[in-house]
PDB file of C-alpha atoms in Angstrom:
ATOM      1  CA  MET A   1     201.432 202.440  99.635  1.00  0.00           C
ATOM      2  CA  ARG A   2     197.810 200.217  98.593  1.00  0.00           C
ATOM      3  CA  MET A   3     198.604 196.619  98.287  1.00  0.00           C
ATOM      4  CA  HIS A   4     197.065 194.109  97.415  1.00  0.00           C
ATOM      5  CA  PHE A   5     198.028 190.591  98.581  1.00  0.00           C
ATOM      6  CA  VAL A   6     197.014 187.260  96.541  1.00  0.00           C
ATOM      7  CA  ALA A   7     198.638 183.847  98.043  1.00  0.00           C
ATOM      8  CA  SER A   8     198.438 179.982  96.735  1.00  0.00           C
ATOM      9  CA  GLU A   9     196.327 177.381  98.633  1.00  0.00           C
ATOM     10  CA  THR A  10     199.418 176.189 100.751  1.00  0.00           C
ATOM     11  CA  GLU A  11     199.339 176.355 104.550  1.00  0.00           C
ATOM     12  CA  THR A  12     202.719 178.314 104.362  1.00  0.00           C
ATOM     13  CA  ALA A  13     201.540 180.508 101.766  1.00  0.00           C
ATOM     14  CA  GLN A  14     197.795 181.351 103.505  1.00  0.00           C
ATOM     15  CA  SER A  15     200.000 181.853 106.839  1.00  0.00           C
ATOM     16  CA  ALA A  16     201.906 184.777 105.446  1.00  0.00           C
ATOM     17  CA  LEU A  17     199.177 186.521 103.763  1.00  0.00           C
ATOM     18  CA  THR A  18     197.271 186.667 107.505  1.00  0.00           C
ATOM     19  CA  GLU A  19     200.689 188.271 108.561  1.00  0.00           C
ATOM     20  CA  LEU A  20     200.948 190.414 105.831  1.00  0.00           C
ATOM     21  CA  THR A  21     197.507 191.584 105.757  1.00  0.00           C
ATOM     22  CA  GLU A  22     197.194 192.258 109.307  1.00  0.00           C
ATOM     23  CA  ARG A  23     200.057 194.274 109.182  1.00  0.00           C
ATOM     24  CA  TYR A  24     199.640 196.217 106.004  1.00  0.00           C
ATOM     25  CA  GLY A  25     196.071 196.010 105.036  1.00  0.00           C
ATOM     26  CA  GLN A  26     194.268 194.540 102.042  1.00  0.00           C
ATOM     27  CA  HIS A  27     193.221 197.106  99.298  1.00  0.00           C
ATOM     28  CA  ARG A  28     190.693 195.565  96.412  1.00  0.00           C
ATOM     29  CA  TRP A  29     192.536 195.088  93.496  1.00  0.00           C
ATOM     30  CA  ARG A  30     191.534 197.758  91.601  1.00  0.00           C
ATOM     31  CA  GLU A  31     192.122 200.134  94.263  1.00  0.00           C
ATOM     32  CA  ALA A  32     196.015 199.429  94.450  1.00  0.00           C
ATOM     33  CA  ASP A  33     198.956 200.660  93.627  1.00  0.00           C
ATOM     34  CA  VAL A  34     200.762 197.096  93.334  1.00  0.00           C
ATOM     35  CA  VAL A  35     199.686 193.232  93.995  1.00  0.00           C
ATOM     36  CA  VAL A  36     202.136 191.438  96.120  1.00  0.00           C
ATOM     37  CA  ALA A  37     201.835 187.507  95.229  1.00  0.00           C
ATOM     38  CA  LEU A  38     202.544 184.855  97.625  1.00  0.00           C
ATOM     39  CA  GLY A  39     203.440 181.918  96.651  1.00  0.00           C
ATOM     40  CA  GLY A  40     205.443 179.789  93.691  1.00  0.00           C
ATOM     41  CA  ASP A  41     206.522 180.257  90.329  1.00  0.00           C
ATOM     42  CA  GLY A  42     202.756 178.886  89.564  1.00  0.00           C
ATOM     43  CA  LEU A  43     201.108 181.586  91.381  1.00  0.00           C
ATOM     44  CA  MET A  44     203.448 184.394  89.719  1.00  0.00           C
ATOM     45  CA  LEU A  45     201.932 183.115  86.508  1.00  0.00           C
ATOM     46  CA  SER A  46     198.416 182.958  87.408  1.00  0.00           C
ATOM     47  CA  VAL A  47     198.311 186.453  88.971  1.00  0.00           C
ATOM     48  CA  MET A  48     199.990 187.948  85.768  1.00  0.00           C
ATOM     49  CA  HIS A  49     197.246 186.282  83.459  1.00  0.00           C
ATOM     50  CA  GLN A  50     194.792 187.785  85.694  1.00  0.00           C
ATOM     51  CA  ASN A  51     196.430 191.407  85.948  1.00  0.00           C
ATOM     52  CA  LYS A  52     197.921 193.309  82.928  1.00  0.00           C
ATOM     53  CA  GLY A  53     198.328 196.943  84.595  1.00  0.00           C
ATOM     54  CA  LEU A  54     199.715 196.724  87.924  1.00  0.00           C
ATOM     55  CA  PRO A  55     203.342 196.098  88.805  1.00  0.00           C
ATOM     56  CA  VAL A  56     203.551 192.203  90.801  1.00  0.00           C
ATOM     57  CA  TYR A  57     206.196 191.879  93.459  1.00  0.00           C
ATOM     58  CA  GLY A  58     206.346 188.452  94.453  1.00  0.00           C
ATOM     59  CA  MET A  59     207.633 186.871  97.619  1.00  0.00           C
ATOM     60  CA  ASN A  60     208.152 183.099  97.307  1.00  0.00           C
ATOM     61  CA  ARG A  61     206.084 181.041  99.775  1.00  0.00           C
ATOM     62  CA  GLY A  62     206.210 178.275  97.071  1.00  0.00           C
ATOM     63  CA  THR A  63     208.927 175.541  95.875  1.00  0.00           C
ATOM     64  CA  VAL A  64     211.452 176.767  93.592  1.00  0.00           C
ATOM     65  CA  GLY A  65     210.670 180.438  93.352  1.00  0.00           C
ATOM     66  CA  PHE A  66     212.320 181.425  90.134  1.00  0.00           C
ATOM     67  CA  MET A  67     210.197 184.843  89.414  1.00  0.00           C
ATOM     68  CA  MET A  68     209.748 185.513  93.352  1.00  0.00           C
ATOM     69  CA  ASN A  69     211.939 187.720  95.862  1.00  0.00           C
ATOM     70  CA  ASP A  70     212.832 186.185  99.420  1.00  0.00           C
ATOM     71  CA  TYR A  71     209.918 186.475 102.118  1.00  0.00           C
ATOM     72  CA  ALA A  72     210.370 188.705 104.788  1.00  0.00           C
ATOM     73  CA  VAL A  73     207.423 190.665 106.237  1.00  0.00           C
ATOM     74  CA  GLY A  74     209.309 194.039 107.688  1.00  0.00           C
ATOM     75  CA  ASP A  75     209.873 197.143 105.277  1.00  0.00           C
ATOM     76  CA  LEU A  76     207.497 195.707 102.750  1.00  0.00           C
ATOM     77  CA  PRO A  77     206.362 199.208 101.634  1.00  0.00           C
ATOM     78  CA  GLU A  78     210.351 200.137 101.527  1.00  0.00           C
ATOM     79  CA  ARG A  79     211.354 196.964  99.424  1.00  0.00           C
ATOM     80  CA  ILE A  80     208.889 197.463  96.685  1.00  0.00           C
ATOM     81  CA  ALA A  81     209.622 201.172  95.929  1.00  0.00           C
ATOM     82  CA  ALA A  82     213.125 200.556  95.910  1.00  0.00           C
ATOM     83  CA  ALA A  83     212.710 197.360  93.390  1.00  0.00           C
ATOM     84  CA  GLU A  84     213.583 197.138  89.788  1.00  0.00           C
ATOM     85  CA  GLU A  85     211.193 196.658  87.216  1.00  0.00           C
ATOM     86  CA  THR A  86     210.983 194.207  84.592  1.00  0.00           C
ATOM     87  CA  VAL A  87     208.778 194.460  81.468  1.00  0.00           C
ATOM     88  CA  THR A  88     207.782 190.906  79.575  1.00  0.00           C
ATOM     89  CA  ASN A  89     205.322 190.584  76.790  1.00  0.00           C
ATOM     90  CA  PRO A  90     202.969 187.307  76.523  1.00  0.00           C
ATOM     91  CA  LEU A  91     202.844 185.052  73.426  1.00  0.00           C
ATOM     92  CA  ALA A  92     199.157 185.062  71.908  1.00  0.00           C
ATOM     93  CA  MET A  93     198.641 181.512  70.604  1.00  0.00           C
ATOM     94  CA  THR A  94     195.582 180.991  68.544  1.00  0.00           C
ATOM     95  CA  ALA A  95     195.027 176.749  67.957  1.00  0.00           C
ATOM     96  CA  THR A  96     192.142 175.387  65.334  1.00  0.00           C
ATOM     97  CA  THR A  97     191.220 171.935  66.122  1.00  0.00           C
ATOM     98  CA  ALA A  98     190.268 168.937  64.239  1.00  0.00           C
ATOM     99  CA  ASP A  99     186.518 169.862  64.421  1.00  0.00           C
ATOM    100  CA  GLY A 100     187.600 173.529  62.860  1.00  0.00           C
ATOM    101  CA  ARG A 101     186.855 175.317  66.017  1.00  0.00           C
ATOM    102  CA  GLU A 102     189.681 178.227  67.133  1.00  0.00           C
ATOM    103  CA  TYR A 103     191.080 178.830  70.590  1.00  0.00           C
ATOM    104  CA  VAL A 104     192.836 181.627  71.634  1.00  0.00           C
ATOM    105  CA  ALA A 105     195.212 181.925  74.621  1.00  0.00           C
ATOM    106  CA  LEU A 106     197.991 183.907  76.092  1.00  0.00           C
ATOM    107  CA  ALA A 107     201.147 182.547  77.528  1.00  0.00           C
ATOM    108  CA  ILE A 108     203.696 184.291  79.476  1.00  0.00           C
ATOM    109  CA  ASN A 109     206.118 181.391  79.308  1.00  0.00           C
ATOM    110  CA  GLU A 110     205.934 179.154  76.449  1.00  0.00           C
ATOM    111  CA  VAL A 111     203.786 177.624  73.916  1.00  0.00           C
ATOM    112  CA  SER A 112     204.141 173.650  73.532  1.00  0.00           C
ATOM    113  CA  LEU A 113     203.204 171.477  70.660  1.00  0.00           C
ATOM    114  CA  LEU A 114     202.940 167.620  72.364  1.00  0.00           C
ATOM    115  CA  ARG A 115     202.351 164.497  70.762  1.00  0.00           C
ATOM    116  CA  ALA A 116     199.158 163.124  72.627  1.00  0.00           C
ATOM    117  CA  GLY A 117     198.995 159.512  71.599  1.00  0.00           C
ATOM    118  CA  PRO A 118     201.971 156.582  71.506  1.00  0.00           C
ATOM    119  CA  GLN A 119     203.664 157.922  67.957  1.00  0.00           C
ATOM    120  CA  ALA A 120     205.455 160.864  67.015  1.00  0.00           C
ATOM    121  CA  ALA A 121     204.109 164.070  65.974  1.00  0.00           C
ATOM    122  CA  LYS A 122     205.055 165.083  62.936  1.00  0.00           C
ATOM    123  CA  LEU A 123     205.173 169.041  62.245  1.00  0.00           C
ATOM    124  CA  ARG A 124     205.475 171.716  59.887  1.00  0.00           C
ATOM    125  CA  ILE A 125     207.230 174.583  60.701  1.00  0.00           C
ATOM    126  CA  SER A 126     206.366 178.292  58.913  1.00  0.00           C
ATOM    127  CA  VAL A 127     207.734 181.597  59.947  1.00  0.00           C
ATOM    128  CA  ASN A 128     206.274 184.606  58.561  1.00  0.00           C
ATOM    129  CA  GLY A 129     204.219 183.063  56.133  1.00  0.00           C
ATOM    130  CA  ARG A 130     207.393 180.806  54.436  1.00  0.00           C
ATOM    131  CA  VAL A 131     207.641 176.946  55.507  1.00  0.00           C
ATOM    132  CA  ARG A 132     210.697 177.008  57.240  1.00  0.00           C
ATOM    133  CA  LEU A 133     210.579 173.080  57.810  1.00  0.00           C
ATOM    134  CA  ASP A 134     208.919 170.920  55.812  1.00  0.00           C
ATOM    135  CA  GLU A 135     208.276 167.787  58.769  1.00  0.00           C
ATOM    136  CA  LEU A 136     209.577 167.689  62.008  1.00  0.00           C
ATOM    137  CA  ILE A 137     209.146 164.445  63.579  1.00  0.00           C
ATOM    138  CA  CYS A 138     209.443 164.700  67.399  1.00  0.00           C
ATOM    139  CA  ASP A 139     207.769 164.380  70.416  1.00  0.00           C
ATOM    140  CA  GLY A 140     207.055 168.079  70.407  1.00  0.00           C
ATOM    141  CA  ALA A 141     208.377 171.643  69.724  1.00  0.00           C
ATOM    142  CA  LEU A 142     207.607 175.022  71.935  1.00  0.00           C
ATOM    143  CA  LEU A 143     208.041 178.785  71.319  1.00  0.00           C
ATOM    144  CA  CYS A 144     209.493 180.244  74.181  1.00  0.00           C
ATOM    145  CA  THR A 145     209.670 183.836  75.448  1.00  0.00           C
ATOM    146  CA  PRO A 146     213.204 185.409  77.023  1.00  0.00           C
ATOM    147  CA  ALA A 147     211.375 185.166  80.236  1.00  0.00           C
ATOM    148  CA  GLY A 148     210.049 181.165  79.970  1.00  0.00           C
ATOM    149  CA  SER A 149     213.567 180.402  78.559  1.00  0.00           C
ATOM    150  CA  THR A 150     214.996 179.057  81.370  1.00  0.00           C
ATOM    151  CA  ALA A 151     211.644 176.892  82.175  1.00  0.00           C
ATOM    152  CA  TYR A 152     210.150 173.909  80.051  1.00  0.00           C
ATOM    153  CA  ASN A 153     212.481 175.077  77.235  1.00  0.00           C
ATOM    154  CA  TYR A 154     215.770 175.077  79.296  1.00  0.00           C
ATOM    155  CA  SER A 155     214.867 171.675  80.359  1.00  0.00           C
ATOM    156  CA  ALA A 156     214.430 170.501  76.711  1.00  0.00           C
ATOM    157  CA  ASN A 157     218.049 171.774  76.054  1.00  0.00           C
ATOM    158  CA  GLY A 158     217.062 175.088  74.329  1.00  0.00           C
ATOM    159  CA  PRO A 159     218.791 178.742  74.940  1.00  0.00           C
ATOM    160  CA  ILE A 160     218.501 181.032  77.904  1.00  0.00           C
ATOM    161  CA  LEU A 161     217.437 184.250  76.454  1.00  0.00           C
ATOM    162  CA  PRO A 162     218.428 187.400  77.951  1.00  0.00           C
ATOM    163  CA  MET A 163     215.498 189.567  78.865  1.00  0.00           C
ATOM    164  CA  GLY A 164     216.325 192.317  77.213  1.00  0.00           C
ATOM    165  CA  SER A 165     216.544 190.977  73.499  1.00  0.00           C
ATOM    166  CA  ASP A 166     213.714 190.819  71.268  1.00  0.00           C
ATOM    167  CA  VAL A 167     213.878 186.984  70.388  1.00  0.00           C
ATOM    168  CA  LEU A 168     212.262 184.016  71.195  1.00  0.00           C
ATOM    169  CA  ALA A 169     213.449 180.817  71.235  1.00  0.00           C
ATOM    170  CA  LEU A 170     211.939 177.768  69.059  1.00  0.00           C
ATOM    171  CA  THR A 171     212.974 174.606  70.554  1.00  0.00           C
ATOM    172  CA  ALA A 172     212.271 170.475  69.126  1.00  0.00           C
ATOM    173  CA  ILE A 173     211.382 168.306  72.192  1.00  0.00           C
ATOM    174  CA  ALA A 174     213.397 164.992  71.944  1.00  0.00           C
ATOM    175  CA  ALA A 175     213.395 165.329  67.900  1.00  0.00           C
ATOM    176  CA  PHE A 176     213.826 162.296  65.941  1.00  0.00           C
ATOM    177  CA  ARG A 177     214.156 163.741  61.658  1.00  0.00           C
ATOM    178  CA  PRO A 178     215.844 165.932  61.237  1.00  0.00           C
ATOM    179  CA  ARG A 179     218.301 164.299  63.841  1.00  0.00           C
ATOM    180  CA  ARG A 180     218.848 166.200  66.962  1.00  0.00           C
ATOM    181  CA  TRP A 181     217.502 169.268  65.234  1.00  0.00           C
ATOM    182  CA  ARG A 182     217.665 171.837  68.369  1.00  0.00           C
ATOM    183  CA  GLY A 183     215.762 174.509  66.892  1.00  0.00           C
ATOM    184  CA  ALA A 184     215.982 178.731  66.374  1.00  0.00           C
ATOM    185  CA  ILE A 185     216.134 181.989  67.862  1.00  0.00           C
ATOM    186  CA  LEU A 186     213.914 183.866  65.951  1.00  0.00           C
ATOM    187  CA  PRO A 187     212.868 187.619  65.584  1.00  0.00           C
ATOM    188  CA  ARG A 188     210.270 188.656  68.513  1.00  0.00           C
ATOM    189  CA  ALA A 189     208.072 190.222  65.765  1.00  0.00           C
ATOM    190  CA  ALA A 190     207.855 186.577  63.941  1.00  0.00           C
ATOM    191  CA  VAL A 191     204.897 185.093  63.181  1.00  0.00           C
ATOM    192  CA  VAL A 192     205.384 181.190  63.796  1.00  0.00           C
ATOM    193  CA  ARG A 193     202.968 178.403  62.595  1.00  0.00           C
ATOM    194  CA  PHE A 194     202.638 174.545  63.684  1.00  0.00           C
ATOM    195  CA  ASP A 195     200.788 172.474  60.823  1.00  0.00           C
ATOM    196  CA  VAL A 196     199.918 169.257  62.066  1.00  0.00           C
ATOM    197  CA  LEU A 197     200.572 166.508  59.609  1.00  0.00           C
ATOM    198  CA  GLU A 198     199.148 163.166  59.941  1.00  0.00           C
ATOM    199  CA  PRO A 199     196.629 164.575  62.832  1.00  0.00           C
ATOM    200  CA  GLU A 200     194.400 161.321  63.108  1.00  0.00           C
ATOM    201  CA  LYS A 201     197.370 159.101  63.366  1.00  0.00           C
ATOM    202  CA  ARG A 202     199.812 161.429  65.279  1.00  0.00           C
ATOM    203  CA  PRO A 203     197.284 163.575  67.572  1.00  0.00           C
ATOM    204  CA  VAL A 204     198.735 166.745  68.805  1.00  0.00           C
ATOM    205  CA  MET A 205     197.772 168.963  71.914  1.00  0.00           C
ATOM    206  CA  ALA A 206     198.933 172.441  72.401  1.00  0.00           C
ATOM    207  CA  ASP A 207     199.310 174.179  75.560  1.00  0.00           C
ATOM    208  CA  ALA A 208     199.669 177.612  76.364  1.00  0.00           C
ATOM    209  CA  ASP A 209     201.164 177.801  79.933  1.00  0.00           C
ATOM    210  CA  SER A 210     199.332 175.158  81.200  1.00  0.00           C
ATOM    211  CA  ARG A 211     195.981 175.505  79.669  1.00  0.00           C
ATOM    212  CA  GLY A 212     196.114 172.612  76.944  1.00  0.00           C
ATOM    213  CA  VAL A 213     194.305 172.127  73.711  1.00  0.00           C
ATOM    214  CA  ASP A 214     193.474 168.799  72.337  1.00  0.00           C
ATOM    215  CA  SER A 215     193.145 167.537  68.884  1.00  0.00           C
ATOM    216  CA  VAL A 216     195.064 170.646  67.448  1.00  0.00           C
ATOM    217  CA  ARG A 217     195.632 171.074  63.309  1.00  0.00           C
ATOM    218  CA  ALA A 218     197.177 174.128  63.466  1.00  0.00           C
ATOM    219  CA  VAL A 219     198.730 176.521  66.070  1.00  0.00           C
ATOM    220  CA  GLU A 220     199.478 180.232  65.097  1.00  0.00           C
ATOM    221  CA  ILE A 221     201.582 182.011  67.462  1.00  0.00           C
ATOM    222  CA  ARG A 222     202.660 185.598  67.855  1.00  0.00           C
ATOM    223  CA  SER A 223     204.269 188.065  70.546  1.00  0.00           C
ATOM    224  CA  GLU A 224     201.534 190.178  72.220  1.00  0.00           C
ATOM    225  CA  ALA A 225     203.253 193.953  72.327  1.00  0.00           C
ATOM    226  CA  SER A 226     200.170 195.633  73.296  1.00  0.00           C
ATOM    227  CA  ILE A 227     200.187 193.599  77.085  1.00  0.00           C
ATOM    228  CA  LYS A 228     202.831 194.414  79.269  1.00  0.00           C
ATOM    229  CA  HIS A 229     203.891 192.155  82.547  1.00  0.00           C
ATOM    230  CA  ARG A 230     205.389 194.456  85.179  1.00  0.00           C
ATOM    231  CA  LEU A 231     207.277 192.432  87.415  1.00  0.00           C
ATOM    232  CA  LEU A 232     209.374 193.582  90.514  1.00  0.00           C
ATOM    233  CA  PHE A 233     212.604 192.802  91.793  1.00  0.00           C
ATOM    234  CA  ASP A 234     214.770 193.418  94.659  1.00  0.00           C
ATOM    235  CA  PRO A 235     217.893 195.228  93.604  1.00  0.00           C
ATOM    236  CA  GLY A 236     220.377 193.506  92.400  1.00  0.00           C
ATOM    237  CA  HIS A 237     218.009 190.170  92.098  1.00  0.00           C
ATOM    238  CA  GLY A 238     216.055 191.127  88.687  1.00  0.00           C
ATOM    239  CA  LEU A 239     215.076 188.768  86.210  1.00  0.00           C
ATOM    240  CA  GLU A 240     217.894 189.629  84.237  1.00  0.00           C
ATOM    241  CA  GLU A 241     220.263 188.870  86.842  1.00  0.00           C
ATOM    242  CA  ARG A 242     218.917 185.553  87.400  1.00  0.00           C
ATOM    243  CA  LEU A 243     218.998 184.391  83.865  1.00  0.00           C
ATOM    244  CA  THR A 244     222.691 185.149  83.431  1.00  0.00           C
ATOM    245  CA  ARG A 245     223.360 183.419  87.068  1.00  0.00           C
ATOM    246  CA  GLU A 246     220.903 179.908  86.077  1.00  0.00           C
ATOM    247  CA  GLN A 247     223.447 179.688  83.074  1.00  0.00           C
ATOM    248  CA  PHE A 248     226.683 179.229  85.597  1.00  0.00           C
ATOM    249  CA  VAL A 249     225.139 176.839  87.990  1.00  0.00           C
TER     250      VAL A 249
END
């Protein structure tokens, strides 16, 4: 098995990188059968954004490691061969700024809109070209994939989505009007548009997996079915099991 190892910059991850490459060798990315990521969830997201073909097997050398397997040096090819594969599609964001420029980015977890000033944001929400909410006054809102539903979405009291579900979660962040509006569950094929109301008075930024765009006027989001990210997990510890377990903690 030809493995390409990637590690975060921490001392723990770099030490693991040295140990594993000495034992199993290091193949170039384009020649490898699998990418082995050593770090935390931030590294995993970075690797997934760079890689759109090879399966990725992560081992936790970071903090939370929700998307990672336990770290062990021995029998790594056997573990990878026996691993369960989970496929996820990213979200494609097109953000239009105040000066008319467009920014396109992919998000594996979520696309979020956040107020960028002292006053609450005002957003109009449309789904498939139809206005569904004329005005949402809030700190922000986000649209997330099932893979990202336990991240920022869960912190904002959004629902955890099963991996096999063809749905996205639209979640409000500190909604003021409508009072306590929590959001909606939408089909994966839905195209969601946020229009920023009163953008000069109430500036808003957009963020796709920690890549931000300031002073947005409109953001359109859709699931990018043509891109598939392949994640590998040890048997019985796949992402579906982790999402279920998270709801009973």
